[in-house]
Each structure stands twice: as structure tokens, then as C-alpha cells.
Coordinates of N, CA and C in Angstrom, one line a residue:
X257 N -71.3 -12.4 3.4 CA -70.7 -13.6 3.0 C -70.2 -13.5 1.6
X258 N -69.1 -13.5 1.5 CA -68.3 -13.7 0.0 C -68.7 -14.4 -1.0
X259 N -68.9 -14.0 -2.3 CA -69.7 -15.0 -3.2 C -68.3 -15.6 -3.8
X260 N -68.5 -16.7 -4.7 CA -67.8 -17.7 -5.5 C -67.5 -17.5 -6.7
X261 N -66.6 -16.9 -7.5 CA -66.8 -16.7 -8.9 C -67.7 -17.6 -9.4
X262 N -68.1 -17.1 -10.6 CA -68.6 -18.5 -11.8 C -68.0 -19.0 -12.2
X263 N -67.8 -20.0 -12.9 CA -66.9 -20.8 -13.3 C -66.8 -20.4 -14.8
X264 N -67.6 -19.5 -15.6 CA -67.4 -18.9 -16.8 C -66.1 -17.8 -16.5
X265 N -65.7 -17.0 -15.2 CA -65.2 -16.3 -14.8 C -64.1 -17.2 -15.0
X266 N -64.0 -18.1 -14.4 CA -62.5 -19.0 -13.5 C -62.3 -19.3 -15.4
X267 N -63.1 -20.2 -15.9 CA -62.7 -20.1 -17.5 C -62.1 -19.0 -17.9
X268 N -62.6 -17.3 -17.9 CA -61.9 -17.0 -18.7 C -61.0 -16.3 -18.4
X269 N -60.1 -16.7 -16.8 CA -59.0 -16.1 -16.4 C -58.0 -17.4 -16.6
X270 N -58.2 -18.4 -17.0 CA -57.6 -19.3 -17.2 C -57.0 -19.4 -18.5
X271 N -58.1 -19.0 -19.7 CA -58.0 -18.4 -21.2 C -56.6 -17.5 -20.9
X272 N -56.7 -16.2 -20.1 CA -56.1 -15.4 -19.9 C -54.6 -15.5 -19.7
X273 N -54.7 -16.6 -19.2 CA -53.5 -17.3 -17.8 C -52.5 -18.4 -19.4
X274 N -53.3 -18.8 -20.6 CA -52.6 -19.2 -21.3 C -51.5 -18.8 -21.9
X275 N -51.5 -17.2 -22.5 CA -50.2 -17.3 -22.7 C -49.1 -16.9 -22.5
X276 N -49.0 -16.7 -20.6 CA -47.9 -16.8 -20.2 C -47.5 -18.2 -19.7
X277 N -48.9 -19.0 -19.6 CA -48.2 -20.5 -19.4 C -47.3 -20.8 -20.7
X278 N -47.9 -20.4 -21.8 CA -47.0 -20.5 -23.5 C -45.5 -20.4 -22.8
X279 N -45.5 -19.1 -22.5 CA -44.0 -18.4 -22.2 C -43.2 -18.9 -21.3
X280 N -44.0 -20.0 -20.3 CA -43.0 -20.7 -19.5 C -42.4 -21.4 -20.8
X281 N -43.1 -22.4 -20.6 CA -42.7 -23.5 -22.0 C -41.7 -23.0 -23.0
X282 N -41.8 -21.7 -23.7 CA -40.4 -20.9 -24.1 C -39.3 -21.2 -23.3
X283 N -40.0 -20.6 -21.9 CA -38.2 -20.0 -21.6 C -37.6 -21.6 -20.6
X284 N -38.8 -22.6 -20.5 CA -38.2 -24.7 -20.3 C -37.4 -24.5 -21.5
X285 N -37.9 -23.9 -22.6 CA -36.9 -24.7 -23.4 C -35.4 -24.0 -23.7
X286 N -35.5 -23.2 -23.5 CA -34.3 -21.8 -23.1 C -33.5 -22.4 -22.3
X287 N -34.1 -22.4 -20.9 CA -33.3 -23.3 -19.6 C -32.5 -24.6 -20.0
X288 N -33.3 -25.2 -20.8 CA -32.6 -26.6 -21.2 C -31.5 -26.3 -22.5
X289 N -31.6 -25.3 -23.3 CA -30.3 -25.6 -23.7 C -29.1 -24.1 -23.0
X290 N -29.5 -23.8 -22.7 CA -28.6 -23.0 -21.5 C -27.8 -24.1 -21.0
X291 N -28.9 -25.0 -20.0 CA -28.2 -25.6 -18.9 C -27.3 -27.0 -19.8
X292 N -27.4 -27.2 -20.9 CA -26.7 -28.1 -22.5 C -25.2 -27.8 -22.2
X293 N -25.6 -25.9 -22.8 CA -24.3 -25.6 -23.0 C -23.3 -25.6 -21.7
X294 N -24.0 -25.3 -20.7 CA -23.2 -24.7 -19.6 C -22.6 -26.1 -19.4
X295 N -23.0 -27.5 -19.0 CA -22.6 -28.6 -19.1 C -21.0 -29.0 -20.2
X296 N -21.8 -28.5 -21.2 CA -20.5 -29.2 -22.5 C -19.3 -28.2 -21.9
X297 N -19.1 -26.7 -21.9 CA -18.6 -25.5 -21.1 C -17.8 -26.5 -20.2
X298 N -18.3 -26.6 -18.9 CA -17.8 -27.4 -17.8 C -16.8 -28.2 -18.4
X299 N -17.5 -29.4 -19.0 CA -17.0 -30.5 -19.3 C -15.6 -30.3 -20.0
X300 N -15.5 -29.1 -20.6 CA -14.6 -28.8 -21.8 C -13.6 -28.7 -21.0
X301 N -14.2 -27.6 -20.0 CA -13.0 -26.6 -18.7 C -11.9 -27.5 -18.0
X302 N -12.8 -28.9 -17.5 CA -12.4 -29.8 -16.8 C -11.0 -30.9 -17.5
X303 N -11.0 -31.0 -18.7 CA -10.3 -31.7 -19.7 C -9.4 -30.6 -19.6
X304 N -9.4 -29.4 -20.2 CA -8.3 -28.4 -20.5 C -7.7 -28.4 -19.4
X305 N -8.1 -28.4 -17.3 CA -7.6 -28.1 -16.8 C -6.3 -29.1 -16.7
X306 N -6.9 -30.6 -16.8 CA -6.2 -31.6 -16.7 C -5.0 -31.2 -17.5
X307 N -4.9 -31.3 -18.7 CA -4.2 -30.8 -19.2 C -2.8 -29.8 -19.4
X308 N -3.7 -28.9 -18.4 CA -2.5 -27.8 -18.3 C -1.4 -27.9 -17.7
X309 N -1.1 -28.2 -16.4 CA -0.3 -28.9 -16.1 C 1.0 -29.6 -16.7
X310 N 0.4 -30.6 -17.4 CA 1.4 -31.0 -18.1 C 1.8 -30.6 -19.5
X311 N 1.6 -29.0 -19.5 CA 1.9 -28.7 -20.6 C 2.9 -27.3 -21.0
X312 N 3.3 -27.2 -22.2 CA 4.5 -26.4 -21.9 C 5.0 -25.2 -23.1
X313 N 5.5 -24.3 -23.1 CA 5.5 -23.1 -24.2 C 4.3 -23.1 -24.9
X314 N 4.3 -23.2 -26.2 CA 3.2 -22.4 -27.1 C 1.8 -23.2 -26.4
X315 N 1.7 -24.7 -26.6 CA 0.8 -25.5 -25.7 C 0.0 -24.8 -24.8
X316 N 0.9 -24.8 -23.5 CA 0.8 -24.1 -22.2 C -0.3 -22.9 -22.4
X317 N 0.3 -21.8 -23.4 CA -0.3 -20.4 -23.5 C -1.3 -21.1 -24.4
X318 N -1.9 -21.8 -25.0 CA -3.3 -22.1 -25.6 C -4.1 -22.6 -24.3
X319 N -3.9 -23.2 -23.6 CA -4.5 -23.6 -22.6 C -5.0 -22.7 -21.8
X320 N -4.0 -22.1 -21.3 CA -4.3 -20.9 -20.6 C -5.4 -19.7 -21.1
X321 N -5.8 -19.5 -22.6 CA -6.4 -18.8 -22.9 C -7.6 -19.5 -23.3
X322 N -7.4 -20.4 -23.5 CA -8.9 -21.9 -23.5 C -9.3 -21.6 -22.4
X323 N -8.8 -21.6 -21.3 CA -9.0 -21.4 -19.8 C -10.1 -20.2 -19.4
X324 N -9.4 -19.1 -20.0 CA -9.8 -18.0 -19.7 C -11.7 -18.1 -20.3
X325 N -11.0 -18.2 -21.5 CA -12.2 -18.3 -22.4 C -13.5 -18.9 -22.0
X326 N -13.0 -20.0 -21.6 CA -14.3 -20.6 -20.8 C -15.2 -20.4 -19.8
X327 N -13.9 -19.7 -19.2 CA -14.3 -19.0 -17.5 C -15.3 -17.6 -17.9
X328 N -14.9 -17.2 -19.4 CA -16.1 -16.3 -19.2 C -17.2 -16.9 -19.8
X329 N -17.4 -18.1 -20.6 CA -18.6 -18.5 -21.1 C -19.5 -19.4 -20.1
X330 N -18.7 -19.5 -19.2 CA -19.0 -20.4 -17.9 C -19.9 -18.8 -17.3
X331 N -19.7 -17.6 -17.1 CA -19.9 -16.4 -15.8 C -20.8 -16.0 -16.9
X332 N -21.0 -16.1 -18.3 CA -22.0 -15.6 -19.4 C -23.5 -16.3 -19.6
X333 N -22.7 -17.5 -19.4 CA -24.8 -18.9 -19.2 C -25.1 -18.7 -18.3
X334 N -24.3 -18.4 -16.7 CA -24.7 -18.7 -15.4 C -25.5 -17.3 -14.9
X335 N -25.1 -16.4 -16.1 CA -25.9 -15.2 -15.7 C -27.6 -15.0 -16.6
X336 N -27.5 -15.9 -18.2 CA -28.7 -16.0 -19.1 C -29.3 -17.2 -18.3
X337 N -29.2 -17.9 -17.1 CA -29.4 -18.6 -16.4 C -30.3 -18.1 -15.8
X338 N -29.9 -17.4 -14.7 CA -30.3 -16.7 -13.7 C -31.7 -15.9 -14.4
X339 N -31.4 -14.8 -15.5 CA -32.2 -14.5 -15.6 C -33.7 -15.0 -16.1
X340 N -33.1 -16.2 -17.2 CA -34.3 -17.2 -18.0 C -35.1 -17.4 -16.5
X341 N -34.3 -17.4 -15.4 CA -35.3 -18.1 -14.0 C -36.0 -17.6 -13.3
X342 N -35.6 -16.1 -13.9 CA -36.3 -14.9 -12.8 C -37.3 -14.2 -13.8
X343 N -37.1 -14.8 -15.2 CA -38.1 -14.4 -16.2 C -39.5 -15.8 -15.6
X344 N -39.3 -16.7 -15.7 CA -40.3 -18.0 -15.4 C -40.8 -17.4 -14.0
X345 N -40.0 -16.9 -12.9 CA -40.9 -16.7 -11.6 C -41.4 -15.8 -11.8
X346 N -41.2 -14.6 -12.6 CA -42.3 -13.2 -12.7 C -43.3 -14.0 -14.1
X347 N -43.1 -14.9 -14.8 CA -44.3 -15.4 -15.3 C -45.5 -15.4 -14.6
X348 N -44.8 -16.7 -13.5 CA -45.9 -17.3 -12.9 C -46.5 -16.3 -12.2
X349 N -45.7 -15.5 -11.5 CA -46.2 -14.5 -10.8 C -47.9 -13.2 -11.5
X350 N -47.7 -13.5 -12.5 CA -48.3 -13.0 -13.8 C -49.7 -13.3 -13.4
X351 N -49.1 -15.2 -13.9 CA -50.8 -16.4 -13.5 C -51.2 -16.0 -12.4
X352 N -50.3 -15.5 -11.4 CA -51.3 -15.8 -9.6 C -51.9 -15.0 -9.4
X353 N -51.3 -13.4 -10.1 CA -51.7 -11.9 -10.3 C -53.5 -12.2 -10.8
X354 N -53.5 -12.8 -11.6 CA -54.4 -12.6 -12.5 C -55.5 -13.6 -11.9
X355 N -55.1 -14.6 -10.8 CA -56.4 -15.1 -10.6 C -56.5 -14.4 -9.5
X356 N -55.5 -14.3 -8.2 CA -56.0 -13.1 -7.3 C -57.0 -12.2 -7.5
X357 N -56.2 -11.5 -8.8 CA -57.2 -9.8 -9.0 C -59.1 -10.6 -9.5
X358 N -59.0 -11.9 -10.1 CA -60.1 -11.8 -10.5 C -60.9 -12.5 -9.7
X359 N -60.2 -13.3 -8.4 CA -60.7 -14.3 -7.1 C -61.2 -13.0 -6.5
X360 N -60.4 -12.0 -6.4 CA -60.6 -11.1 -5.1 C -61.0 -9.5 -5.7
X361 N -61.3 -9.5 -7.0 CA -62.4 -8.6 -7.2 C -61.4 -7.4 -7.4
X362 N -60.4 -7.5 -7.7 CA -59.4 -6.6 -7.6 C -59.0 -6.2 -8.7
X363 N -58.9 -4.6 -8.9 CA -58.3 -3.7 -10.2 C -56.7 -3.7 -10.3
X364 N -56.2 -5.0 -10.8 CA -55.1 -5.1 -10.3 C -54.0 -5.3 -12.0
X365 N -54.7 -4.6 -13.2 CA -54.4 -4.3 -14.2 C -52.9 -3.6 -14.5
X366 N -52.7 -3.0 -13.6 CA -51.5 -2.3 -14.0 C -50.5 -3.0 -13.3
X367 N -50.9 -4.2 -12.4 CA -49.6 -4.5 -11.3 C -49.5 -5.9 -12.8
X368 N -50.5 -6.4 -12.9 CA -50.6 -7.4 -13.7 C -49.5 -7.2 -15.0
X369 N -49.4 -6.3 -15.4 CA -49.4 -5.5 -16.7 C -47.6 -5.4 -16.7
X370 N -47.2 -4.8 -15.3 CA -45.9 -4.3 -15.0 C -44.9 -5.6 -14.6
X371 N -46.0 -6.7 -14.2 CA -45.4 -7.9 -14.0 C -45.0 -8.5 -15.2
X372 N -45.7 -8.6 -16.0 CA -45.2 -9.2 -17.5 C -44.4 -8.6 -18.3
X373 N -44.2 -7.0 -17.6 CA -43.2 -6.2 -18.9 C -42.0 -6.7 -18.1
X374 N -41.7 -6.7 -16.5 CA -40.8 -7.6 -16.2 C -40.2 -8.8 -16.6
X375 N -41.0 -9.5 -17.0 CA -41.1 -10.9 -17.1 C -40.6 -11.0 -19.1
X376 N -40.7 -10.0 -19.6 CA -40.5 -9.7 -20.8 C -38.7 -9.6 -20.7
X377 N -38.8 -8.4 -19.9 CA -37.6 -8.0 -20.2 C -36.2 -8.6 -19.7
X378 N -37.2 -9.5 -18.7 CA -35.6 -10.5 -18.1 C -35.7 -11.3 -19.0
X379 N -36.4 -11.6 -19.3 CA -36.5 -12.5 -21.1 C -35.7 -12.5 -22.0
X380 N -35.7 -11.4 -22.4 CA -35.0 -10.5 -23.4 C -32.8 -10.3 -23.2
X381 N -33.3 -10.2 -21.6 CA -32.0 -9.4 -21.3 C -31.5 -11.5 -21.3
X382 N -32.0 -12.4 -21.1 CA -31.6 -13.3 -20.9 C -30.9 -14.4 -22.5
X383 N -31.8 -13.9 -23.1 CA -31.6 -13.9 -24.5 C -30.5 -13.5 -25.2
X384 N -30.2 -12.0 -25.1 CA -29.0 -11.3 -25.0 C -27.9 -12.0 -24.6
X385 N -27.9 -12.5 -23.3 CA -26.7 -13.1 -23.1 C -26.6 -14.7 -23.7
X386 N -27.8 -14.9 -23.8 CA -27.4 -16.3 -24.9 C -26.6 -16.2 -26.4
X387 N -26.8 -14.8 -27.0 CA -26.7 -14.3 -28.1 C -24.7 -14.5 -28.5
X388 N -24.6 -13.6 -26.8 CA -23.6 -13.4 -26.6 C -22.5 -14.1 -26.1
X389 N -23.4 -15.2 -25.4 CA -22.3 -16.5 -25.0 C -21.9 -17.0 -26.7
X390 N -23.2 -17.2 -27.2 CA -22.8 -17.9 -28.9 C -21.5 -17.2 -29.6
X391 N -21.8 -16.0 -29.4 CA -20.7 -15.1 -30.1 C -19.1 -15.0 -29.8
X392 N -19.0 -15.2 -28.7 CA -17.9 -16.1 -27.2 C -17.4 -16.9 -28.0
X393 N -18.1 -18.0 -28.1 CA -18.0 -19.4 -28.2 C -17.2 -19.5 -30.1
X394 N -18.1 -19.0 -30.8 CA -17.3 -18.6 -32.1 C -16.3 -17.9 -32.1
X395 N -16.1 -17.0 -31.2 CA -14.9 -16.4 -31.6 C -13.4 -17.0 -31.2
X396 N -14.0 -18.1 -30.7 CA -13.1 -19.1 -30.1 C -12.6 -20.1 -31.2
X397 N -13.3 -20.3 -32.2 CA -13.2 -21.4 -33.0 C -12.5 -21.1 -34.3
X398 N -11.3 -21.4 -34.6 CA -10.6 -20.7 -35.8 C -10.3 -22.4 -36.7
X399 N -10.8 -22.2 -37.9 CA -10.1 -22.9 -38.8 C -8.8 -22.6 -39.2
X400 N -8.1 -24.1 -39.3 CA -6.8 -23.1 -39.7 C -6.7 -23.3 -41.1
X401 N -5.8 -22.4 -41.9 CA -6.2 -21.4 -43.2 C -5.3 -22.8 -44.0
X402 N -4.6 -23.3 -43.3 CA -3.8 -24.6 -44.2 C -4.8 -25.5 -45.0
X403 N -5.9 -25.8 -44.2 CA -6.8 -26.5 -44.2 C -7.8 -26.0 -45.2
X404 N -8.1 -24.5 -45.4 CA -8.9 -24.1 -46.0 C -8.7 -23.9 -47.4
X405 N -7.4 -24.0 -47.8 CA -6.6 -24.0 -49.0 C -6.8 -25.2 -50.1
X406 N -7.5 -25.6 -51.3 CA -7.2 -26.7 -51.9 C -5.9 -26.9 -52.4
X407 N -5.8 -28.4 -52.3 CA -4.3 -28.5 -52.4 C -4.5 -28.7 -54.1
X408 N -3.2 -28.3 -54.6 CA -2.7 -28.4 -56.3 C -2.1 -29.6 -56.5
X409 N -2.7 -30.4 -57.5 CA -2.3 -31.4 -57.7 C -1.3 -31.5 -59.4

């Protein structure tokens, strides 16, 4: 007959289990301005498209490249998306690892171990593309130099 952990056990796999619960809560908060931007993104795309249409020479070609632009910062979130998501399911995957191996008596240290460097690295790689959508997004944004100029009185 199978014995029952202790509950000092279940305690200190729970200890254990804290700081990848931490790292969800990171990457909730990652997801939420991801899913911000990807929105304002949208929202922008949607206005420009209206727009295009009724628009014509130099106009036209700003739109068009608005267009583009977006379309990649739109394929840029939806991919630091994906990953922030597949970073949070190898988290949890981490937690369940860890009560398994220690419910079921199991040396399961290295699966445990290889799951979190996973869970790191889609992290990371998800990060990256947030870095990179930002960088996108600025390089989009030009003051014009008329403006930057004080005027002489």
C-alpha cells in the first residue's frame, strides 16, 4: 500500500514550486502589455487601411509603408506572444514536474531542470522579440527637423 507524503514534504515542494509561480506573474505581465500593443497595432492598421483608399501620390506611398510597417509589428507581437505562452505552459509544466517527482518518489531532477531551462529560454527568445517589435515601432517615428529647429526671433 502506497504511503502519503508528509505534509512537511508537500510544504517544501510547494516552497519549491514558488519561484516559477513568481515567473508566471512575470511573463501575466509580459502577455498583458504584448497583448496592449498588439491591440493599439491593430487599431492603428485599421484607421490607415480606411484611409488608403482614398488617398493619392506622396499620401498614398506613406500609407502604404504605414501599412507595411505594421504588418510586420503585427507578425513581431504575435510571435513574442506565442512564445511568452509557451514560456508560462513549460512553467507550469515545471510545478507539476516537481510535485509528480516528489508525489511519486521520482528522480526526476534533470527532466525538472531541462523543463525550466526551456521555459527560460522561450522567455528570453520572447523578450527578444518584444525588444525588437519596440525597435520597429521607433524606427517608424520621425520628428520632423522643421520642428526641431528654434525659430529666430
Amino acid at each position: 500500500m502506497p504511503t502519503l507524503p508528509a505534509v512537511s514534504t508537500v510544504a517544501q515542494t510547494i516552497s519549491l514550486s514558488l519561484s516559477p509561480v513568481f515567473m508566471l506573474a512575470g511573463i501575466g505581465a509580459l502577455l498583458n502589455v504584448l497583448a496592449g500593443r498588439l491591440s493599439r497595432v491593430i487599431d492603428r492598421a485599421r484607421v490607415v487601411e480606411q484611409l488608403h483608399p482614398r488617398s493619392t501620390g506622396p499620401e498614398h506611398d506613406r500609407h502604404v509603408r504605414e501599412l507595411r510597417l505594421l504588418d510586420r509589428r503585427i507578425t513581431i507581437i504575435n510571435a513574442a506572444l506565442f512564445l511568452a505562452v509557451a514560456s508560462a505552459v513549460m512553467t507550469c509544466v515545471v510545478v507539476v514536474l516537481l510535485f509528480i517527482a516528489e508525489l511519486a518518489d521520482l528522480h526526476a531532477g534533470t527532466l525538472v531542470s531541462l523543463s525550466f531551462i526551456i521555459a527560460m529560454l522561450l522567455l528570453i527568445a520572447s523578450l527578444v522579440g518584444f525588444i525588437v517589435e519596440v525597435r520597429v515601432s521607433l524606427g517608424a517615428i520621425h520628428v520632423r527637423q522643421d520642428l526641431l529647429r528654434e525659430e529666430k526671433r
